[in-house]
PDB file of C-alpha atoms in Angstrom:
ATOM      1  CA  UNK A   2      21.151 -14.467 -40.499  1.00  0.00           C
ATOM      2  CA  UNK A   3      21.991 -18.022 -39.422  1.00  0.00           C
ATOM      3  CA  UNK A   4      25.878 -18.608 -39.143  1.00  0.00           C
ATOM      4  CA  UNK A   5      27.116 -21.931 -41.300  1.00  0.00           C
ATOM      5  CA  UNK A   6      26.686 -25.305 -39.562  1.00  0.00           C
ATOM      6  CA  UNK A   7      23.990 -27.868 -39.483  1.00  0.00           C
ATOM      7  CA  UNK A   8      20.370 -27.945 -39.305  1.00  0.00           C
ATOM      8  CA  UNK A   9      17.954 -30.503 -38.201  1.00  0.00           C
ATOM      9  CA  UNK A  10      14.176 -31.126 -39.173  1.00  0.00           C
ATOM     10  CA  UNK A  11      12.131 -28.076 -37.971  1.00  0.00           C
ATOM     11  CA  UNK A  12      15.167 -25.123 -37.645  1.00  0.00           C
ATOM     12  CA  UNK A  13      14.057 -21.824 -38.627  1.00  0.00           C
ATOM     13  CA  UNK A  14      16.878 -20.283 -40.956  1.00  0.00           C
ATOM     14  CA  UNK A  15      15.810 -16.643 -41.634  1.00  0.00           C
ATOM     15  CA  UNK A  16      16.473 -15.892 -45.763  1.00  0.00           C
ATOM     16  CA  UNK A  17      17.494 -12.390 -46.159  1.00  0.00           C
ATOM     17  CA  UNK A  18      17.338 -10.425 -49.701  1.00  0.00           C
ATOM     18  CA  UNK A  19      18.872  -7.130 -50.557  1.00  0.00           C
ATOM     19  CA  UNK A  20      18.254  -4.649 -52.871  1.00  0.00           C
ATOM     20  CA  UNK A  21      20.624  -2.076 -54.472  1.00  0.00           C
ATOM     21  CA  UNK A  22      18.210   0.838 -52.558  1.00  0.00           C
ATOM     22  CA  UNK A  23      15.342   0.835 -50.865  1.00  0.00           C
ATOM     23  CA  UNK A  24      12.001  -0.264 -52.531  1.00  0.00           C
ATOM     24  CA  UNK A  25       8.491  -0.365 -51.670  1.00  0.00           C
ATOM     25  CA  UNK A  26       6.184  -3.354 -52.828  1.00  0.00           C
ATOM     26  CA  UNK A  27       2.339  -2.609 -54.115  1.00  0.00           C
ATOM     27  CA  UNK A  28       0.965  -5.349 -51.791  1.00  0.00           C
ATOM     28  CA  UNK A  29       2.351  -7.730 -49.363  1.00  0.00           C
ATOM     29  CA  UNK A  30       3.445 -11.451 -49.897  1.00  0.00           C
ATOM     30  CA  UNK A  31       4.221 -10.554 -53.782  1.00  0.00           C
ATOM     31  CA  UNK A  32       7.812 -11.851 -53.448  1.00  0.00           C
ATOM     32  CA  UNK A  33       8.732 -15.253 -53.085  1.00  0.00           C
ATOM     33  CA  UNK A  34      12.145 -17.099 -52.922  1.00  0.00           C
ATOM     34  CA  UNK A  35      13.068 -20.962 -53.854  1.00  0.00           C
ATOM     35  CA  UNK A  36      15.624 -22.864 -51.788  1.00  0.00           C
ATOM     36  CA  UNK A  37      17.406 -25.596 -53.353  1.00  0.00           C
ATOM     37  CA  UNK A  38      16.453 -28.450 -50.864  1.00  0.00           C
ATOM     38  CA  UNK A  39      17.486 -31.109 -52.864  1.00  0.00           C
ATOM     39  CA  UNK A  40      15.972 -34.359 -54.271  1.00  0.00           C
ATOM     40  CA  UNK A  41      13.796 -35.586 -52.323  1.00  0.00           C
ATOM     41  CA  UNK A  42      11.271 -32.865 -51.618  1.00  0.00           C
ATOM     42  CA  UNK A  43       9.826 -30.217 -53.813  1.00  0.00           C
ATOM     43  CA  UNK A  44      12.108 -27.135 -53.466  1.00  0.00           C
ATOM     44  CA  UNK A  45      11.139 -24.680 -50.583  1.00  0.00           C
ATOM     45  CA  UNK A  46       9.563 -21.928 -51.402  1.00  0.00           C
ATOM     46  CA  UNK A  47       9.474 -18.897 -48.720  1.00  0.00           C
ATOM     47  CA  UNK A  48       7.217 -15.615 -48.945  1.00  0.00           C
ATOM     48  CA  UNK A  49       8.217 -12.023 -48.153  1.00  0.00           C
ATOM     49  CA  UNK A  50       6.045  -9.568 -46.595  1.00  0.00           C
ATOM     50  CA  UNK A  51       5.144  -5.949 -47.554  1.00  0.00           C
ATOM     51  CA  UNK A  52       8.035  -4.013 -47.762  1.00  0.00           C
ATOM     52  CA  UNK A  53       7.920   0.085 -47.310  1.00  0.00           C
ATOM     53  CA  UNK A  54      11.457   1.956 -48.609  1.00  0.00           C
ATOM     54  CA  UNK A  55      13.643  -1.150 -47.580  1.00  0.00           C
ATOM     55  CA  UNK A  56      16.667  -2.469 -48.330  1.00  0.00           C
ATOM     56  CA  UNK A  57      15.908  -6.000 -47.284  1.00  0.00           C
ATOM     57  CA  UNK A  58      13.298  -8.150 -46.488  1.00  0.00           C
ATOM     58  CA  UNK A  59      13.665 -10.890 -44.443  1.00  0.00           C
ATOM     59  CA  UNK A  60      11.376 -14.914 -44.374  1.00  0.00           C
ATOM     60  CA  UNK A  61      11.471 -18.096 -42.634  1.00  0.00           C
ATOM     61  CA  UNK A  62      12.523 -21.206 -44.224  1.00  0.00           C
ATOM     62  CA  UNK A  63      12.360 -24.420 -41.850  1.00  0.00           C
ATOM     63  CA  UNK A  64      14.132 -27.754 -42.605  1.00  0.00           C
ATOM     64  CA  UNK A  65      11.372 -30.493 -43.530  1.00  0.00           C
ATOM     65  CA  UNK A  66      11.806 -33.682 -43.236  1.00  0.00           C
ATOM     66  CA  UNK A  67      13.501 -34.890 -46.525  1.00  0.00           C
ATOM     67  CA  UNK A  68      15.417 -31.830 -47.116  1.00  0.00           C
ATOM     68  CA  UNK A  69      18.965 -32.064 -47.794  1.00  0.00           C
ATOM     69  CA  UNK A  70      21.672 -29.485 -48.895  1.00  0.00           C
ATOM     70  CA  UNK A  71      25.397 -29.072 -48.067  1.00  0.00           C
ATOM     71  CA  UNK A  72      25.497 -25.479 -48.632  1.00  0.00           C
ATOM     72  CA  UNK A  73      21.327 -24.476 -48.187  1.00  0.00           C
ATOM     73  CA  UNK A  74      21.096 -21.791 -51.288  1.00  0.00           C
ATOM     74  CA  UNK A  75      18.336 -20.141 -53.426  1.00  0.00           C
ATOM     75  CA  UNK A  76      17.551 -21.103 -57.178  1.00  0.00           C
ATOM     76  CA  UNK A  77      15.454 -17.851 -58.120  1.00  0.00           C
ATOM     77  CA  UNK A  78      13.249 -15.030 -56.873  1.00  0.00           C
ATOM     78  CA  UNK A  79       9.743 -14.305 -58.720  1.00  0.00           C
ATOM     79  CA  UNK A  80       6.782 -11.292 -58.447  1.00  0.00           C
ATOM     80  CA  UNK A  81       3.452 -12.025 -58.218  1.00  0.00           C
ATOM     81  CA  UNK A  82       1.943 -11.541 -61.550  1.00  0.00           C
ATOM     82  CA  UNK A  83       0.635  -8.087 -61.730  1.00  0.00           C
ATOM     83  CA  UNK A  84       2.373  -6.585 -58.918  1.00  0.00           C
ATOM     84  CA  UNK A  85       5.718  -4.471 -58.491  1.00  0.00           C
ATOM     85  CA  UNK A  86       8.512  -3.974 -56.284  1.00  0.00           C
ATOM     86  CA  UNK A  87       9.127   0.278 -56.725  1.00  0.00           C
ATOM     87  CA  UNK A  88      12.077   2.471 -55.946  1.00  0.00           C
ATOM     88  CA  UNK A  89      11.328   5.658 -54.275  1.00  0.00           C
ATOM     89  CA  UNK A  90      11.074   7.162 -57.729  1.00  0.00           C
ATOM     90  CA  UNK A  91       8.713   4.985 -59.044  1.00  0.00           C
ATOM     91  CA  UNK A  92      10.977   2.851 -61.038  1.00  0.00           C
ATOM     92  CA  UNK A  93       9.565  -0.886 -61.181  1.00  0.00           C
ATOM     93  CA  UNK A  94      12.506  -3.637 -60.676  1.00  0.00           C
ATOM     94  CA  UNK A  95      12.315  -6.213 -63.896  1.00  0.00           C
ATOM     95  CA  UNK A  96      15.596  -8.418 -62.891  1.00  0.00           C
ATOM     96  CA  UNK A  97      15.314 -10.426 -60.289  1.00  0.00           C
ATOM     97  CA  UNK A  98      18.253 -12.689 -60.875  1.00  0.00           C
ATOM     98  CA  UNK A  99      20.948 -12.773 -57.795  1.00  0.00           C
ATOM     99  CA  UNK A 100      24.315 -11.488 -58.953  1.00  0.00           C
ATOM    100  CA  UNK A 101      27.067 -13.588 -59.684  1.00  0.00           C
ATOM    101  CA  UNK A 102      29.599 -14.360 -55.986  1.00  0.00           C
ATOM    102  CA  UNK A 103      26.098 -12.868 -53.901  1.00  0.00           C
ATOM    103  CA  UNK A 104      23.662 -16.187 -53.538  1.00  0.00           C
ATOM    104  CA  UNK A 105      23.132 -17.297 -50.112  1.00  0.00           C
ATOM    105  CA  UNK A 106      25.813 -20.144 -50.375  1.00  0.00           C
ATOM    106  CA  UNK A 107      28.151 -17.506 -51.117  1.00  0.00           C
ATOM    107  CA  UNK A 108      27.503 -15.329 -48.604  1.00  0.00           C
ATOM    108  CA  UNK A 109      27.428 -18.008 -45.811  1.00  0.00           C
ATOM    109  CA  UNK A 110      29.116 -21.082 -46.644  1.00  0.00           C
ATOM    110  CA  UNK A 111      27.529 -24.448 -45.534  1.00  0.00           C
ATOM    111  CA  UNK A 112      24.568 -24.045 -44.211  1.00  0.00           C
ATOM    112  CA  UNK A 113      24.019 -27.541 -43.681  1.00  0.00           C
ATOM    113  CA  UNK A 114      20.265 -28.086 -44.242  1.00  0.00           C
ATOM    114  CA  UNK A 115      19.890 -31.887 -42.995  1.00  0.00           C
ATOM    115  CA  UNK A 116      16.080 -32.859 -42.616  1.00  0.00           C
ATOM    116  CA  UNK A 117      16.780 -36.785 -43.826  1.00  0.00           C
ATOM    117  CA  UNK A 118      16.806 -38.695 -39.922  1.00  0.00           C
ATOM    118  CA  UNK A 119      18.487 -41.534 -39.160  1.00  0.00           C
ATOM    119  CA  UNK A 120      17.041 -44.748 -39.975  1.00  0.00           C
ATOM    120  CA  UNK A 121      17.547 -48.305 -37.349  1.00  0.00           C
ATOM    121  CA  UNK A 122      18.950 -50.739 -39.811  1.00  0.00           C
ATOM    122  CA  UNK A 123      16.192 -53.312 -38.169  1.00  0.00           C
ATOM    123  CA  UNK A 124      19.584 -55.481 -36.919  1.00  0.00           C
ATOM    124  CA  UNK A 125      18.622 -56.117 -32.803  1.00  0.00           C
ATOM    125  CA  UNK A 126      20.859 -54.702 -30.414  1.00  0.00           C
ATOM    126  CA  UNK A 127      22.874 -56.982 -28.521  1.00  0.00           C
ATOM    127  CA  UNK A 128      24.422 -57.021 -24.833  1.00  0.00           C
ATOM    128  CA  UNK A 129      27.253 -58.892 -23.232  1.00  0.00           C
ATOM    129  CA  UNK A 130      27.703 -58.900 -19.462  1.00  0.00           C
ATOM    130  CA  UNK A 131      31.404 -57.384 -18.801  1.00  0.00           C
ATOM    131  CA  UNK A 132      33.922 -58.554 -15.953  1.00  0.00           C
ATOM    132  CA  UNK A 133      33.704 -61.286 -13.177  1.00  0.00           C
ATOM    133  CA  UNK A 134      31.801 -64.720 -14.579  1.00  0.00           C
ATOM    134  CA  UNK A 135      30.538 -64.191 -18.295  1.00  0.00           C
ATOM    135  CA  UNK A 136      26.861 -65.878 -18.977  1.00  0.00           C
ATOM    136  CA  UNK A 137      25.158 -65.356 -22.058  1.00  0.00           C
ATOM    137  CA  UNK A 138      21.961 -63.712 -21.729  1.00  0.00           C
ATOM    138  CA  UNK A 139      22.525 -63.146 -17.843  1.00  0.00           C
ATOM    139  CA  UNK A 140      23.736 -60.526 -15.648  1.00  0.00           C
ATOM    140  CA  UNK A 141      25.319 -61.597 -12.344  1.00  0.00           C
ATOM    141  CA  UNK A 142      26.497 -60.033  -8.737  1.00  0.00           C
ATOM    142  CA  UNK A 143      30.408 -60.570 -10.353  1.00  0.00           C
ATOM    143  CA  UNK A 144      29.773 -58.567 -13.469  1.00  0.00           C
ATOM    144  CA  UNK A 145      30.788 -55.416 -14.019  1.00  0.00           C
ATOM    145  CA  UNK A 146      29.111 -53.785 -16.958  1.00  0.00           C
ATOM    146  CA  UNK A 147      27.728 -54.311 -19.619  1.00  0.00           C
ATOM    147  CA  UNK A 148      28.671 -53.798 -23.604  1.00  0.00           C
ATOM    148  CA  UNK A 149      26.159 -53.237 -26.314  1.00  0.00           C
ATOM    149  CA  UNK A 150      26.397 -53.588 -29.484  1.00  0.00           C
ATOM    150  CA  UNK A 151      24.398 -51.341 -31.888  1.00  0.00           C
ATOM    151  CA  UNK A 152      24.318 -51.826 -35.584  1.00  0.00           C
ATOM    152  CA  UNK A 153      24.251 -48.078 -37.489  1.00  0.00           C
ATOM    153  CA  UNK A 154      23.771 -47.636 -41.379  1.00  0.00           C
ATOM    154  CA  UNK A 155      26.860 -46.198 -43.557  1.00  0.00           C
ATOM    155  CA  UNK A 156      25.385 -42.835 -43.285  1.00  0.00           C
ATOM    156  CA  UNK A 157      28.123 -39.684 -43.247  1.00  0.00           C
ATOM    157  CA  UNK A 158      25.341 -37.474 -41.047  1.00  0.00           C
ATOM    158  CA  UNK A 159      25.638 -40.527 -38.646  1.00  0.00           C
ATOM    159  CA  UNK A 160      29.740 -39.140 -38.040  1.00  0.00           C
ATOM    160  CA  UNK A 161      29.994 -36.840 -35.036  1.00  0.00           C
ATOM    161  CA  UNK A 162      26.566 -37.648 -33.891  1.00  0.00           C
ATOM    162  CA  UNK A 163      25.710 -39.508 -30.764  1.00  0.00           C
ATOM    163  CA  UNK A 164      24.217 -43.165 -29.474  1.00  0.00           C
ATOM    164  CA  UNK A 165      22.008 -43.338 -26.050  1.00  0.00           C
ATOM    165  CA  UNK A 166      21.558 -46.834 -24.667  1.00  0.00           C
ATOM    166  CA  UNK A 167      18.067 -46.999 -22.747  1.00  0.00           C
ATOM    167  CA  UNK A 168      16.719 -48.983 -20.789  1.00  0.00           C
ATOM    168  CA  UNK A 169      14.020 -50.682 -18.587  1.00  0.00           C
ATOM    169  CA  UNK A 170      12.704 -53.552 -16.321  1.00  0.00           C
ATOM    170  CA  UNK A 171       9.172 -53.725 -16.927  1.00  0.00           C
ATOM    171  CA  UNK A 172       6.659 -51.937 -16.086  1.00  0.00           C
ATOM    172  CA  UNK A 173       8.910 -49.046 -15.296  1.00  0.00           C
ATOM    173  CA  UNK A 174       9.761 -46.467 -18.037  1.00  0.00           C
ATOM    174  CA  UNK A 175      12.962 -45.943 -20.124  1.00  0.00           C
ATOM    175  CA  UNK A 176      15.959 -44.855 -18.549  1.00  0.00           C
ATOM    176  CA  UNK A 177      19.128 -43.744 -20.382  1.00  0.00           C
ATOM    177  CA  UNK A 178      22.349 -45.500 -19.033  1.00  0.00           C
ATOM    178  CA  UNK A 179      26.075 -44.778 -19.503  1.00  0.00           C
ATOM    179  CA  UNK A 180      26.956 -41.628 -21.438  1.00  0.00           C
ATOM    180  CA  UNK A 181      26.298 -41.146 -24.667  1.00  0.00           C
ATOM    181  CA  UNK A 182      28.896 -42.816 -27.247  1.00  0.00           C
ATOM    182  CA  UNK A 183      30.084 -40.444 -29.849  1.00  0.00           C
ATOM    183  CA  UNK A 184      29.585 -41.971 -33.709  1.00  0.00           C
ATOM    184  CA  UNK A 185      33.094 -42.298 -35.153  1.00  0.00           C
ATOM    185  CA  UNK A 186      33.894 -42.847 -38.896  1.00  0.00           C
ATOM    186  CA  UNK A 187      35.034 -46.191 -38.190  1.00  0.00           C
ATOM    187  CA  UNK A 188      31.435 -47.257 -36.681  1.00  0.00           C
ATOM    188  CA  UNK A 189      30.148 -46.209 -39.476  1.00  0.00           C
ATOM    189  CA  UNK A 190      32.612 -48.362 -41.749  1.00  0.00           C
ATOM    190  CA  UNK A 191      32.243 -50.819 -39.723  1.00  0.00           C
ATOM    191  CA  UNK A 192      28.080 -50.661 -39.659  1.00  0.00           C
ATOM    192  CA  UNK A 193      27.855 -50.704 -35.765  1.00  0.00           C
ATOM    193  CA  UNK A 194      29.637 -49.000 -32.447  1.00  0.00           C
ATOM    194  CA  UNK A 195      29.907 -51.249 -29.381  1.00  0.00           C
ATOM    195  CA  UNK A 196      29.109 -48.876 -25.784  1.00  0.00           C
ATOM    196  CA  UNK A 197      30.688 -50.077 -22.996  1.00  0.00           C
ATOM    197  CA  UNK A 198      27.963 -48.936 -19.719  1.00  0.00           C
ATOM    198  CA  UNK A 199      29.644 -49.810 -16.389  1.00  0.00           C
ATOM    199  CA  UNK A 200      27.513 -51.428 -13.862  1.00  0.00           C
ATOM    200  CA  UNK A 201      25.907 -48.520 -11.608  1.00  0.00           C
ATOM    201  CA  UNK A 202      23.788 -47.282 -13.987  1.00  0.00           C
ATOM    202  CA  UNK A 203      22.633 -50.716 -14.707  1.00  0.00           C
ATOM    203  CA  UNK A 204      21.753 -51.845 -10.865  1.00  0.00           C
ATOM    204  CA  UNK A 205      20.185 -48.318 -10.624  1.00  0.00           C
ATOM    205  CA  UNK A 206      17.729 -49.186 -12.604  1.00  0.00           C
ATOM    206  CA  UNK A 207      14.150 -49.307 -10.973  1.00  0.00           C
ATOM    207  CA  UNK A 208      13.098 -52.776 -10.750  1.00  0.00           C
ATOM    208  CA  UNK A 209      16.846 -54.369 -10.505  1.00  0.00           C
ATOM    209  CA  UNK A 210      16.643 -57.341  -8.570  1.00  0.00           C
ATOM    210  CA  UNK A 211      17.179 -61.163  -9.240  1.00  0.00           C
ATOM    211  CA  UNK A 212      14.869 -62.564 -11.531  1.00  0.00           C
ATOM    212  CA  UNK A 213      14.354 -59.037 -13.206  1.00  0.00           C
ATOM    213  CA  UNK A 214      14.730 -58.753 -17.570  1.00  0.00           C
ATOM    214  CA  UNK A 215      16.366 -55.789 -18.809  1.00  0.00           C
ATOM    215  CA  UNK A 216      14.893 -54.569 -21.784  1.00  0.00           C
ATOM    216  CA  UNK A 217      17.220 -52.502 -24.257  1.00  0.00           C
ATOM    217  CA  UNK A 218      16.799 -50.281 -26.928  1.00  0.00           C
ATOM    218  CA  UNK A 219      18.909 -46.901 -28.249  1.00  0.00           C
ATOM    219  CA  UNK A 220      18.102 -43.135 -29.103  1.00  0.00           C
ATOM    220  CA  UNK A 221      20.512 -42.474 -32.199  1.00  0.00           C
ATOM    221  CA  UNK A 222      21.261 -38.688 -32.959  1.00  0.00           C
ATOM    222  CA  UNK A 223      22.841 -37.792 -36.077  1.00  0.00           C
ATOM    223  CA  UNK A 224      25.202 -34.539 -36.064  1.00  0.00           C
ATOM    224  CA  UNK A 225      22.686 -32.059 -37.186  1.00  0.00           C
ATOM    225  CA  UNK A 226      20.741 -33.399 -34.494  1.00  0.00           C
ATOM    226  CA  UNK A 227      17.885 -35.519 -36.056  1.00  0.00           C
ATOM    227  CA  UNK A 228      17.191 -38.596 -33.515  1.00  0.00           C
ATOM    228  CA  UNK A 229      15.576 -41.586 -34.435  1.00  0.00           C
ATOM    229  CA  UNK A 230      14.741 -44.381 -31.492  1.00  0.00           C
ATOM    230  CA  UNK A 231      16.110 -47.676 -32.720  1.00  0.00           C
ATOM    231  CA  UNK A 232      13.423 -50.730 -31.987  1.00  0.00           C
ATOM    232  CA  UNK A 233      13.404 -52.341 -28.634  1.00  0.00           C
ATOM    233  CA  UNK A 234      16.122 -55.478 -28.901  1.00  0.00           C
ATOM    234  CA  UNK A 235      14.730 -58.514 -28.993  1.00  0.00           C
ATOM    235  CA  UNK A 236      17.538 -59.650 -27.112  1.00  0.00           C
ATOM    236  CA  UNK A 237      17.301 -58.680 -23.249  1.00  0.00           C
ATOM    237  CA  UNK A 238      19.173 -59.704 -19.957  1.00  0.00           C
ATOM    238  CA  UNK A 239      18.205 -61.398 -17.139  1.00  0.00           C
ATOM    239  CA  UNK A 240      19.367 -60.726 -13.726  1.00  0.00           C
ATOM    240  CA  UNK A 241      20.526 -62.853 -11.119  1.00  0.00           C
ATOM    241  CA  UNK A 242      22.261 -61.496  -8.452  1.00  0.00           C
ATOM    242  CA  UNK A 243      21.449 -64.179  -5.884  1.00  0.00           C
ATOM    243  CA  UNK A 244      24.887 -65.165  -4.719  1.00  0.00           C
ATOM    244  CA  UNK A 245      24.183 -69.428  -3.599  1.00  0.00           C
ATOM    245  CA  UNK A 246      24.632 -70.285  -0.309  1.00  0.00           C
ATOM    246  CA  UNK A 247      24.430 -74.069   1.771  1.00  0.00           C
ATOM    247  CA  UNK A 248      21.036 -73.728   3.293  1.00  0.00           C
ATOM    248  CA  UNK A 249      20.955 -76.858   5.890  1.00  0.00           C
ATOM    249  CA  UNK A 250      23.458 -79.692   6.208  1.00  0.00           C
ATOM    250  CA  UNK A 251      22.070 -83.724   7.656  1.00  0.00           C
ATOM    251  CA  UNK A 252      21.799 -86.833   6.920  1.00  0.00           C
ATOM    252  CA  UNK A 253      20.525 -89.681   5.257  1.00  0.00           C
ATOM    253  CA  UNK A 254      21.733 -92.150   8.244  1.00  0.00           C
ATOM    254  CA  UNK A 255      19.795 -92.994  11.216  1.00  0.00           C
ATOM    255  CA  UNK A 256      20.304 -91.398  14.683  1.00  0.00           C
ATOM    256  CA  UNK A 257      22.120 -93.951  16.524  1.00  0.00           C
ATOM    257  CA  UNK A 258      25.688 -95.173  17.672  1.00  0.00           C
ATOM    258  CA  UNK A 259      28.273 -95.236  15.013  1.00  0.00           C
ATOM    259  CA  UNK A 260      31.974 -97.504  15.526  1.00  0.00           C
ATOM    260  CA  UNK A 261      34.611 -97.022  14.190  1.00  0.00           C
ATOM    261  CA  UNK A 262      34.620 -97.537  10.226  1.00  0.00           C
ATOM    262  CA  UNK A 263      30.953 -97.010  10.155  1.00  0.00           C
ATOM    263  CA  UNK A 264      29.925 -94.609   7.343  1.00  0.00           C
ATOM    264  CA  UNK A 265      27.847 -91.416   7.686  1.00  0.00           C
ATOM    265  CA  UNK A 266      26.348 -89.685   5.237  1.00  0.00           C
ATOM    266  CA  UNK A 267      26.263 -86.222   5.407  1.00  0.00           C
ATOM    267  CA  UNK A 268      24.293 -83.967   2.958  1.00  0.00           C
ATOM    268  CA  UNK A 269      24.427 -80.166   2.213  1.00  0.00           C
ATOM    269  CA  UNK A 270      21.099 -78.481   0.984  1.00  0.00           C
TER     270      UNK A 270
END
């Protein structure tokens, strides 16, 4: 009953199964389906309750974690040894293949089962002050954002799916900054995507003051909606905001009476 489109780890898709009339079964949870899940895991198997002069029944199949299919569909449907499903007659069914044109995949193209998450590449994200007087490593009253660089694996799930900078200046909690950056095909050719955060979010962080490190790290979603959190970069910045001023100006000469051509020196602190 699920329209086509992807699913993440722990969707419920509802498999339906219907019957040329309505039958009755001799005990409940005698039928059972098989999804094709692909590789990685076992195929799914779902279970059918009792049915009493039905046309359909109707079981839960949610994604695991591993699961993977382009178009989710059913390899075969088995009875319990010694049971029956009956038509109103009495007639026992004996086929139990699915028609030709009628499997799930037919019925409802894609269903996009996608239980495989995304997976940090282990590369450290790195951060580059924006605008005014570039430092490395530092983030200053001029600047005026920040861009980080996040590397992403060539993964096609990763394409249409999203990247959340967080961050935090210790011991506060993670905050997400800036918007999230859509994944395009060319990040993922390119094995990273570069989000540009402008510098509000960044001196609204709790804690931002001179002298303060800003830990990074990133929440990565791909487009069924899995989300992995990438490690927190070992890179960080630190701020400095602390605009220098001339704190005293004197003298190294003695207080006295000066002619002309006598030389002063005159210090600024």
């Amino acid at each position: 009953t699920q329209a086509a489109g992807y699913y993440k780890v722990d969707d419920v898709i509802p498999i339906q199964i219907y019957f040329s009339e309505a039958v009755t079964t001799t005990a409940a949870n005698i039928i059972t389906a098989t999804l094709e899940t692909g590789s990685t895991n076992a195929d799914a198997t779902v279970t059918y309750g009792a049915l009493s002069n039905e046309t359909l029944g109707t079981a839960s199949y949610t994604v695991r974690t591993g699961d993977y299919n382009s178009s989710l569909t059913l390899n075969s449907i088995a009875i319990s040894i010694g049971q029956n499903i009956n038509d109103q007659a009495g007639n026992s069914m004996t086929d139990t293949s699915i028609p030709g044109g009628k499997n799930l995949a037919d019925e409802i193209v894609d269903i996009f089962v996608d239980g495989v998450v995304p997976v940090d590449p282990g590369t450290a994200i790195t951060m580059v002050s924006t605008g005014g007087n570039v430092v490395a490593d530092k983030y200053n009253d001029t600047n005026t954002g920040v861009d980080f660089t996040v590397a992403i694996q060539s993964d096609a799930s990763l394409v249409g799916g999203t990247i959340q900078i967080k961050a935090k200046i210790a011991p506060n909690g993670w905050t997400s900054i800036g918007d999230p950056h859509t994944i395009t095909d060319a990040n993922k050719t390119a094995g990273s995507a570069t989000i540009s955060v402008l510098s509000a979010p960044v001196e609204a962080l709790t804690g931002f003051a001179t002298d303060a490190e800003i830990k990074i790290k990133a929440t990565v979603t791909d487009v069924a909606g899995n989300s992995t959190d990438w490690a927190e970069s070992t890179n960080s910045l630190t701020v400095d905001v602390t605009r220098p001023t001339i704190t005293s100006a004197t003298s190294t000469t003695d207080a006295g009476l000066y002619k002309i051509a006598d030389v002063i020196n005159t210090t600024l602190g």
